mmCIF file of C-alpha atoms and ligand atoms in Angstrom:
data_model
loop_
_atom_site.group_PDB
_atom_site.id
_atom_site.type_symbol
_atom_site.label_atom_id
_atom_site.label_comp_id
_atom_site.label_asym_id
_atom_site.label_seq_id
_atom_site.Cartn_x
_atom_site.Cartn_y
_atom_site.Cartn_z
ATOM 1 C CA UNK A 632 39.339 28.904 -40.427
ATOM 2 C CA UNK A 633 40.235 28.778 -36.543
ATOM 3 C CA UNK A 634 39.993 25.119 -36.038
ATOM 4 C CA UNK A 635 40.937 25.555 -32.512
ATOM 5 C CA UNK A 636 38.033 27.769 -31.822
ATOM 6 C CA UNK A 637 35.496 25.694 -34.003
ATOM 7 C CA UNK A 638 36.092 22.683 -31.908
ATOM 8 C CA UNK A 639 36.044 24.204 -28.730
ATOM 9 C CA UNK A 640 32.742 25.005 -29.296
ATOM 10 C CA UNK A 641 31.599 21.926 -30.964
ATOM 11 C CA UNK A 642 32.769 20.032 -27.564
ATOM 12 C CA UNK A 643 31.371 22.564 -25.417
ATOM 13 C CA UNK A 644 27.571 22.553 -27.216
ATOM 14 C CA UNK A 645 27.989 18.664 -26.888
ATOM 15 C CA UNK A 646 29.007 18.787 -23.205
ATOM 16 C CA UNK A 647 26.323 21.290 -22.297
ATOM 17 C CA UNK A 648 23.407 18.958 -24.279
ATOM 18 C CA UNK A 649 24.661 15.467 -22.836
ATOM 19 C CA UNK A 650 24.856 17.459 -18.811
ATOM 20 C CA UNK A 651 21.295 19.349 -19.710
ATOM 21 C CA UNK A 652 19.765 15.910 -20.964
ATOM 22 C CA UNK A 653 21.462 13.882 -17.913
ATOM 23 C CA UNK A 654 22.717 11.365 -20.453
ATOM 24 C CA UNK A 655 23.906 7.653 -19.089
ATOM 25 C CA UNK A 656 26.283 7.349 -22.042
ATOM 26 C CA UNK A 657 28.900 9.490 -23.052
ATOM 27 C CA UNK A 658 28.244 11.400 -26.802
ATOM 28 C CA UNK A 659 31.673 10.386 -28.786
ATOM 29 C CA UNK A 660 32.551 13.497 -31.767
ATOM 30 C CA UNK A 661 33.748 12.101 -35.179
ATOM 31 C CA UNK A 662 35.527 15.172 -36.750
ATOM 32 C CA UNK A 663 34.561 14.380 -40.529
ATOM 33 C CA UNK A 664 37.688 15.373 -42.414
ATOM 34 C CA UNK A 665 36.324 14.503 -45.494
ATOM 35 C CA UNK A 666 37.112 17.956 -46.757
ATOM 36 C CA UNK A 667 40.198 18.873 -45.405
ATOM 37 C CA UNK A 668 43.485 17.046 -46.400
ATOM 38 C CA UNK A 669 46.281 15.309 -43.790
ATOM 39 C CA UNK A 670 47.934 18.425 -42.711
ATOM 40 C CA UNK A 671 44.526 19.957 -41.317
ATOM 41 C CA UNK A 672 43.253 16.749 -40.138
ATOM 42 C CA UNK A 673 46.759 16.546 -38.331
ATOM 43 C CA UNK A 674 45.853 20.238 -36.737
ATOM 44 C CA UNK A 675 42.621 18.561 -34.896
ATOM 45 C CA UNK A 676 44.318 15.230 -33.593
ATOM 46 C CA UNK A 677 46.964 17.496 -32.212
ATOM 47 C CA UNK A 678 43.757 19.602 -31.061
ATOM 48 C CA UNK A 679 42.658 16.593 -28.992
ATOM 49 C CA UNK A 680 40.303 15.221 -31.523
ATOM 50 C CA UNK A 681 40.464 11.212 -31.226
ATOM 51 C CA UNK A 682 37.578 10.174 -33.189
ATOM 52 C CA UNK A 683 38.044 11.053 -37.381
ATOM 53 C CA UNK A 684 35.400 9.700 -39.953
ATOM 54 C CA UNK A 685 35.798 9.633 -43.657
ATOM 55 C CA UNK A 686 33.241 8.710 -45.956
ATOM 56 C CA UNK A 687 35.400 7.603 -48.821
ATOM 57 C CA UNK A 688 38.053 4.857 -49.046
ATOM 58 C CA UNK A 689 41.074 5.954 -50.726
ATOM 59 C CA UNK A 690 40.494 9.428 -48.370
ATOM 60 C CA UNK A 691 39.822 7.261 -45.430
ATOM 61 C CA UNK A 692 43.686 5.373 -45.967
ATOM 62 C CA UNK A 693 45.506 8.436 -46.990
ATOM 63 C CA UNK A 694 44.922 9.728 -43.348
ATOM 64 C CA UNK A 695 45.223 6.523 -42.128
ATOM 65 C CA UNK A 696 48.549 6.163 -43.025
ATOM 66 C CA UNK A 697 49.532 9.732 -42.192
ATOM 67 C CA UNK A 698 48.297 11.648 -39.268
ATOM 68 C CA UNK A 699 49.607 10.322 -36.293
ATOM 69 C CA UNK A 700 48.345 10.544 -32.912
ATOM 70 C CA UNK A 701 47.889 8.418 -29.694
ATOM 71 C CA UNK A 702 44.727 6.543 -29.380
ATOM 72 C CA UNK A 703 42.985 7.094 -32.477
ATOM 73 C CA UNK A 704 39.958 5.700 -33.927
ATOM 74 C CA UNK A 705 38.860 5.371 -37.145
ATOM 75 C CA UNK A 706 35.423 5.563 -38.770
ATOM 76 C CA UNK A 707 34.253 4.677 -42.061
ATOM 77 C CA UNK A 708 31.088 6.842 -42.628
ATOM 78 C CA UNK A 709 30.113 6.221 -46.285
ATOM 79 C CA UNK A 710 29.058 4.024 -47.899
ATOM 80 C CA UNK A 711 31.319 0.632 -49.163
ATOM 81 C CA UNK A 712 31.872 -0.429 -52.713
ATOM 82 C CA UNK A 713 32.444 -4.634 -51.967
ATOM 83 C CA UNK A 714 35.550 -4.772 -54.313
ATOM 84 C CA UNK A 715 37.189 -1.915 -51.683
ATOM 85 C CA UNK A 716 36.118 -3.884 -49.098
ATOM 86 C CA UNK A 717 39.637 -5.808 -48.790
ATOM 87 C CA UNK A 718 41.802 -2.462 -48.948
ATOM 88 C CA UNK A 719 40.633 -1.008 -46.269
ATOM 89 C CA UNK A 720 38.386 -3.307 -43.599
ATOM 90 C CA UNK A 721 41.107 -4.199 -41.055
ATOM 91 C CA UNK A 722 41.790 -0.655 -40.824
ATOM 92 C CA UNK A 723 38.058 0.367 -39.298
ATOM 93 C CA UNK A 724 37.214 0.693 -36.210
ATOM 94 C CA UNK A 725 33.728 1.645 -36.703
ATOM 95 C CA UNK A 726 32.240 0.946 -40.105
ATOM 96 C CA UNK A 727 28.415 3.240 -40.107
ATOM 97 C CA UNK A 728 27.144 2.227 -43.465
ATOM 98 C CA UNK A 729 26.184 -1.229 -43.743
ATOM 99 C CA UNK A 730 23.653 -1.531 -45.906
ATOM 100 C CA UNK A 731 23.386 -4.700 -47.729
ATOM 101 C CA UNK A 732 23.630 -8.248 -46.881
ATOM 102 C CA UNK A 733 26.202 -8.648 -50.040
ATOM 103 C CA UNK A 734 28.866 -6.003 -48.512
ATOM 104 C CA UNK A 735 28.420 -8.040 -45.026
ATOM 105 C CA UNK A 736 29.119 -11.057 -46.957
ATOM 106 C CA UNK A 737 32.229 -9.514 -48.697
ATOM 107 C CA UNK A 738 33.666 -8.308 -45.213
ATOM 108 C CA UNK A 739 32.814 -11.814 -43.178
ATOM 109 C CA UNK A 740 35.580 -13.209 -45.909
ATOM 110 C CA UNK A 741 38.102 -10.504 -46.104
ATOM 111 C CA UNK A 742 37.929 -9.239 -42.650
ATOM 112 C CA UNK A 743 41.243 -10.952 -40.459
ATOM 113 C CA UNK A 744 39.128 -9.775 -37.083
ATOM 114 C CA UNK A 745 35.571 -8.813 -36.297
ATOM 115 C CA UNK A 746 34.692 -5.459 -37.567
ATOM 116 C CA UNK A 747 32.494 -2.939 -35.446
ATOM 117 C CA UNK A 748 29.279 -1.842 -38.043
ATOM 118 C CA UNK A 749 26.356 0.012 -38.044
ATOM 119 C CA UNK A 750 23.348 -0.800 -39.565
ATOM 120 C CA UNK A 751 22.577 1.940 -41.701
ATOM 121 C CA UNK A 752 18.707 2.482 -41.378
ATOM 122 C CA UNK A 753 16.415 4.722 -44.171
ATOM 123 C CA UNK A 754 13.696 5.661 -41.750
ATOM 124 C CA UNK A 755 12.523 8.864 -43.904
ATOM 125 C CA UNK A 756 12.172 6.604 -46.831
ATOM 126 C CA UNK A 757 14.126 8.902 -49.529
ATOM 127 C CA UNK A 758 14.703 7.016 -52.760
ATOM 128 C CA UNK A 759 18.109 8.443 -53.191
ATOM 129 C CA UNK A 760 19.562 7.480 -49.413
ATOM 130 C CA UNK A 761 21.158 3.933 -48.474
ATOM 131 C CA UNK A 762 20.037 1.683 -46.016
ATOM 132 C CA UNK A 763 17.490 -0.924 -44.859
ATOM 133 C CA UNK A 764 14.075 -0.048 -44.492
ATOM 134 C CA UNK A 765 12.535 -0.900 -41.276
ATOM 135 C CA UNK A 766 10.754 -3.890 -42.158
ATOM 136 C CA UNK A 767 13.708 -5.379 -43.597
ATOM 137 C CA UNK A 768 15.317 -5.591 -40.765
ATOM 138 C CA UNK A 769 13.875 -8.820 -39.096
ATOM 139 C CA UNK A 770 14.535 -10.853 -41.697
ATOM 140 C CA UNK A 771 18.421 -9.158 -42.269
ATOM 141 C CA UNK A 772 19.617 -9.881 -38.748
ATOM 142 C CA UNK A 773 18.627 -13.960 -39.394
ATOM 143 C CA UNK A 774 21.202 -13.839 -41.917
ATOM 144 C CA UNK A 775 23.796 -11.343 -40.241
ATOM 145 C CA UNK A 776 23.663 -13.653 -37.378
ATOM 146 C CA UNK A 777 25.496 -16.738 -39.138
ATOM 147 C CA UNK A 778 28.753 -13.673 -40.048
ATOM 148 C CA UNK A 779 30.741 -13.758 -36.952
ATOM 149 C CA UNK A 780 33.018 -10.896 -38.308
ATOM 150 C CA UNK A 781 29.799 -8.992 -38.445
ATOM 151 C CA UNK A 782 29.329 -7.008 -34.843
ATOM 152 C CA UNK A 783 26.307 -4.828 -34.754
ATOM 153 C CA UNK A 784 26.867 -1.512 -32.364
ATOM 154 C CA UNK A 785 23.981 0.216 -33.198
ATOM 155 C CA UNK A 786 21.746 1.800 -36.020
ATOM 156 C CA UNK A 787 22.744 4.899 -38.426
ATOM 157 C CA UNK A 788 20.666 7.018 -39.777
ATOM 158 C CA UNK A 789 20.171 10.714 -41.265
ATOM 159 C CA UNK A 790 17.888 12.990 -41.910
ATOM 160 C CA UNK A 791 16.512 14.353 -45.118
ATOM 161 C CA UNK A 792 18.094 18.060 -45.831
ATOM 162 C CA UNK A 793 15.324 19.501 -45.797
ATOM 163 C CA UNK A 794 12.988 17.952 -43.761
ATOM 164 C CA UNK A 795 12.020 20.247 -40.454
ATOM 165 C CA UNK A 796 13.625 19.978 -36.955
ATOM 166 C CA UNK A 797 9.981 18.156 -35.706
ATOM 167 C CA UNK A 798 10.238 16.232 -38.465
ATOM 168 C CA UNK A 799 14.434 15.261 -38.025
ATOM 169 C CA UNK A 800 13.578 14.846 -34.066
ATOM 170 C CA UNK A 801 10.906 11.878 -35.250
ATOM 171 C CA UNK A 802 13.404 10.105 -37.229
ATOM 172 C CA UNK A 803 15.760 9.690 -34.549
ATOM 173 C CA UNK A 804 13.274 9.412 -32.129
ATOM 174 C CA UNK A 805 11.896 6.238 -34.111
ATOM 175 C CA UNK A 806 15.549 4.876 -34.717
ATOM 176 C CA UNK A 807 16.344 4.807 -30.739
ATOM 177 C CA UNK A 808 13.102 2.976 -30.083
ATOM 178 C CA UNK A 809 14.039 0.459 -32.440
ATOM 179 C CA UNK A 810 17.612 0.435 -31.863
ATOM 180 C CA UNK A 811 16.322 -0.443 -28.287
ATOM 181 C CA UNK A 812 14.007 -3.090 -29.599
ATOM 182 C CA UNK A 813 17.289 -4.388 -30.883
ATOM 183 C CA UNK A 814 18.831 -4.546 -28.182
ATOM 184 C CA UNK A 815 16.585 -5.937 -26.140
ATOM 185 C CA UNK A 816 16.592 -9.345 -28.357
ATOM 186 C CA UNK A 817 19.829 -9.832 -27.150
ATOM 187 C CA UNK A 818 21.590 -11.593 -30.163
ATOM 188 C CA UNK A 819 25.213 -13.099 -29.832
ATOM 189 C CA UNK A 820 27.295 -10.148 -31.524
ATOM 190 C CA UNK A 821 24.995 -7.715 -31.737
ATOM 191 C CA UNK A 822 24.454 -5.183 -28.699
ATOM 192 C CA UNK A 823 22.759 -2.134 -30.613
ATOM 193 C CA UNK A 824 24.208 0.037 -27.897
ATOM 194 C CA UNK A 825 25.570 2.782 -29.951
ATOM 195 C CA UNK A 826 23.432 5.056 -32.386
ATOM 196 C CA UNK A 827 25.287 7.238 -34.651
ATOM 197 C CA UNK A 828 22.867 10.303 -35.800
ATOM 198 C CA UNK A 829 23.918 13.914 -36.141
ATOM 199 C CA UNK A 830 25.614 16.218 -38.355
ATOM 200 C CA UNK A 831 26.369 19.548 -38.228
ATOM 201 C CA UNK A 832 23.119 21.234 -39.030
ATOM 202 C CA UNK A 833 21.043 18.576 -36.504
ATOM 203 C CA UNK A 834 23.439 16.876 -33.864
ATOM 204 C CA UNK A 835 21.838 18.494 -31.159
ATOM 205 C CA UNK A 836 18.559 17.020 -32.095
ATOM 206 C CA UNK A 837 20.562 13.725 -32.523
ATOM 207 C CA UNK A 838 22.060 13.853 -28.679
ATOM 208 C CA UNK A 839 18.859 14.529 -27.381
ATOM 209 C CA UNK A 840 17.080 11.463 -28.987
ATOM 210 C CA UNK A 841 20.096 9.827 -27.723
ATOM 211 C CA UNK A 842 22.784 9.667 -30.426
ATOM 212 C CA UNK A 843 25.981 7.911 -28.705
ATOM 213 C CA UNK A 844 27.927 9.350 -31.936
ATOM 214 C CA UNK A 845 27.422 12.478 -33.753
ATOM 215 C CA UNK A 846 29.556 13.100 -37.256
ATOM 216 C CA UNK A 847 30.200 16.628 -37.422
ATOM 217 C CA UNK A 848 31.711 18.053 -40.346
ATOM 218 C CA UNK A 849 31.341 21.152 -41.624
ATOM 219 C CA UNK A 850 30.990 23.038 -38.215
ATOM 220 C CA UNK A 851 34.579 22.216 -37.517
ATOM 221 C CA UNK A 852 35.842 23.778 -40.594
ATOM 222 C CA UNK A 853 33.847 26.933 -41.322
ATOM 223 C CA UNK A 854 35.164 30.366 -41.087
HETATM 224 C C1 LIG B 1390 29.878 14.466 -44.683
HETATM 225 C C2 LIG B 1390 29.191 13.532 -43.793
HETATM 226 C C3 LIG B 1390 28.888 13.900 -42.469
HETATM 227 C C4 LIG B 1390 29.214 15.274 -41.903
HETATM 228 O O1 LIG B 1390 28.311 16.195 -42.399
HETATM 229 P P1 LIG B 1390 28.465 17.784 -42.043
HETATM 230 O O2 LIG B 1390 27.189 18.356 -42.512
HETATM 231 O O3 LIG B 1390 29.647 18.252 -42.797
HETATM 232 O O4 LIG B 1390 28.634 17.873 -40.579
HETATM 233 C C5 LIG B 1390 28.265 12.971 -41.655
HETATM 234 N N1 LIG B 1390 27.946 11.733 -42.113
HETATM 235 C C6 LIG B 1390 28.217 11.336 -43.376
HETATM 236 C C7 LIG B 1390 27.835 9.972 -43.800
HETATM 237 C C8 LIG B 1390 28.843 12.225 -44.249
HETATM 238 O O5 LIG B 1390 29.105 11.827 -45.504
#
């Protein structure tokens, strides 16, 4: 694979979406090295890549620990088992899959520092995905309120594999309006200014229903 080439065009699709949609916030890349091992993920941070996201935790340290590189950040994508949760929280600079009021209970008490999460939402309403359901969400923030190691950046959602582009456009179209909904109630420690929606196959949907992180995977790492 030419993983010089791959994200030179990943950064230049992004660049040309965020000018052609005139977009107030810059669109952060997550390189998801989830299948590559340290010595390629060390090829893209020596690329330039700043933002890496693994989805699970034991994959997540390993690169932690080894690939070095000025000004990193590090994102836990997938979902969190609670008895990981004290191996790896203080490590995460963005955590995109909280979905249950247990797991934010679990990292209020072993997190030393407030932890940046996402609010994983399941807007297409597929049995098999995590995350709240909208009308859960109300109620959820009452409680998430009283954890002040819980900060809520944004929403996180995907998109069903096979559902169309109109149909992956709704989706994220609905999770900006109510990520802005959150926002707007203005709670102590939770902004919802971030969204992060996109993978490889939709992220350009994502950016222009105004994902503020995309996760891109695949597309750096093909052929
Ligand atoms: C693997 C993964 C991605 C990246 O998906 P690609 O299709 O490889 O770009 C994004 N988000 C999550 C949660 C993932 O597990």
């Amino acid at each position: 694979m030419n993983l010089a080439k791959n994200k030179q065009e990943i950064m230049k699709q992004v660049a040309v979406l965020v000018s052609d949609e005139q977009k107030a916030q810059p669109v952060e890349v997550i390189a998801v090295t989830k299948y590559v091992d340290v010595a390629t993920t060390q090829v893209l941070v020596n690329l330039g890549v700043q933002h890496l996201g693994e989805n699970r935790v034991d994959k997540f340290l390993e690169k932690y620990h080894q690939v070095k590189g000025k000004s990193l950040t590090w994102h836990l994508i997938g979902s969190l088992q609670r008895r990981k949760v004290k191996d790896v929280i203080d490590y995460v600079d963005y955590f995109h899959a909280l979905d249950s009021l247990k797991l934010a209970q679990e990292i209020q008490k072993r997190a030393t520092k407030p932890v940046k999460c996402f609010l994983q939402v399941n807007i297409s309403r597929e049995a098999s995905k995590h995350g709240f359901y909208v009308e859960e969400l109300d109620g959820l923030l009452e409680e998430l309120a009283k954890l002040d190691k819980i900060i809520l950046v944004g929403l996180m959602t995907m998109t069903p594999f096979e559902a169309s582009d109109d149909e992956k456009q709704a989706i994220f179209h609905q999770a900006r309006l109510i990520n802005e909904n959150l926002a707007k109630k203005k709670i102590t420690q939770m902004p919802f200014e971030h969204l992060s929606m996109g993978m490889s196959g939709d992220f350009a949907l994502a950016i222009k229903e105004g994902a503020t992180f995309v996760r891109i995977g695949q597309s750096f790492f093909k052929e």
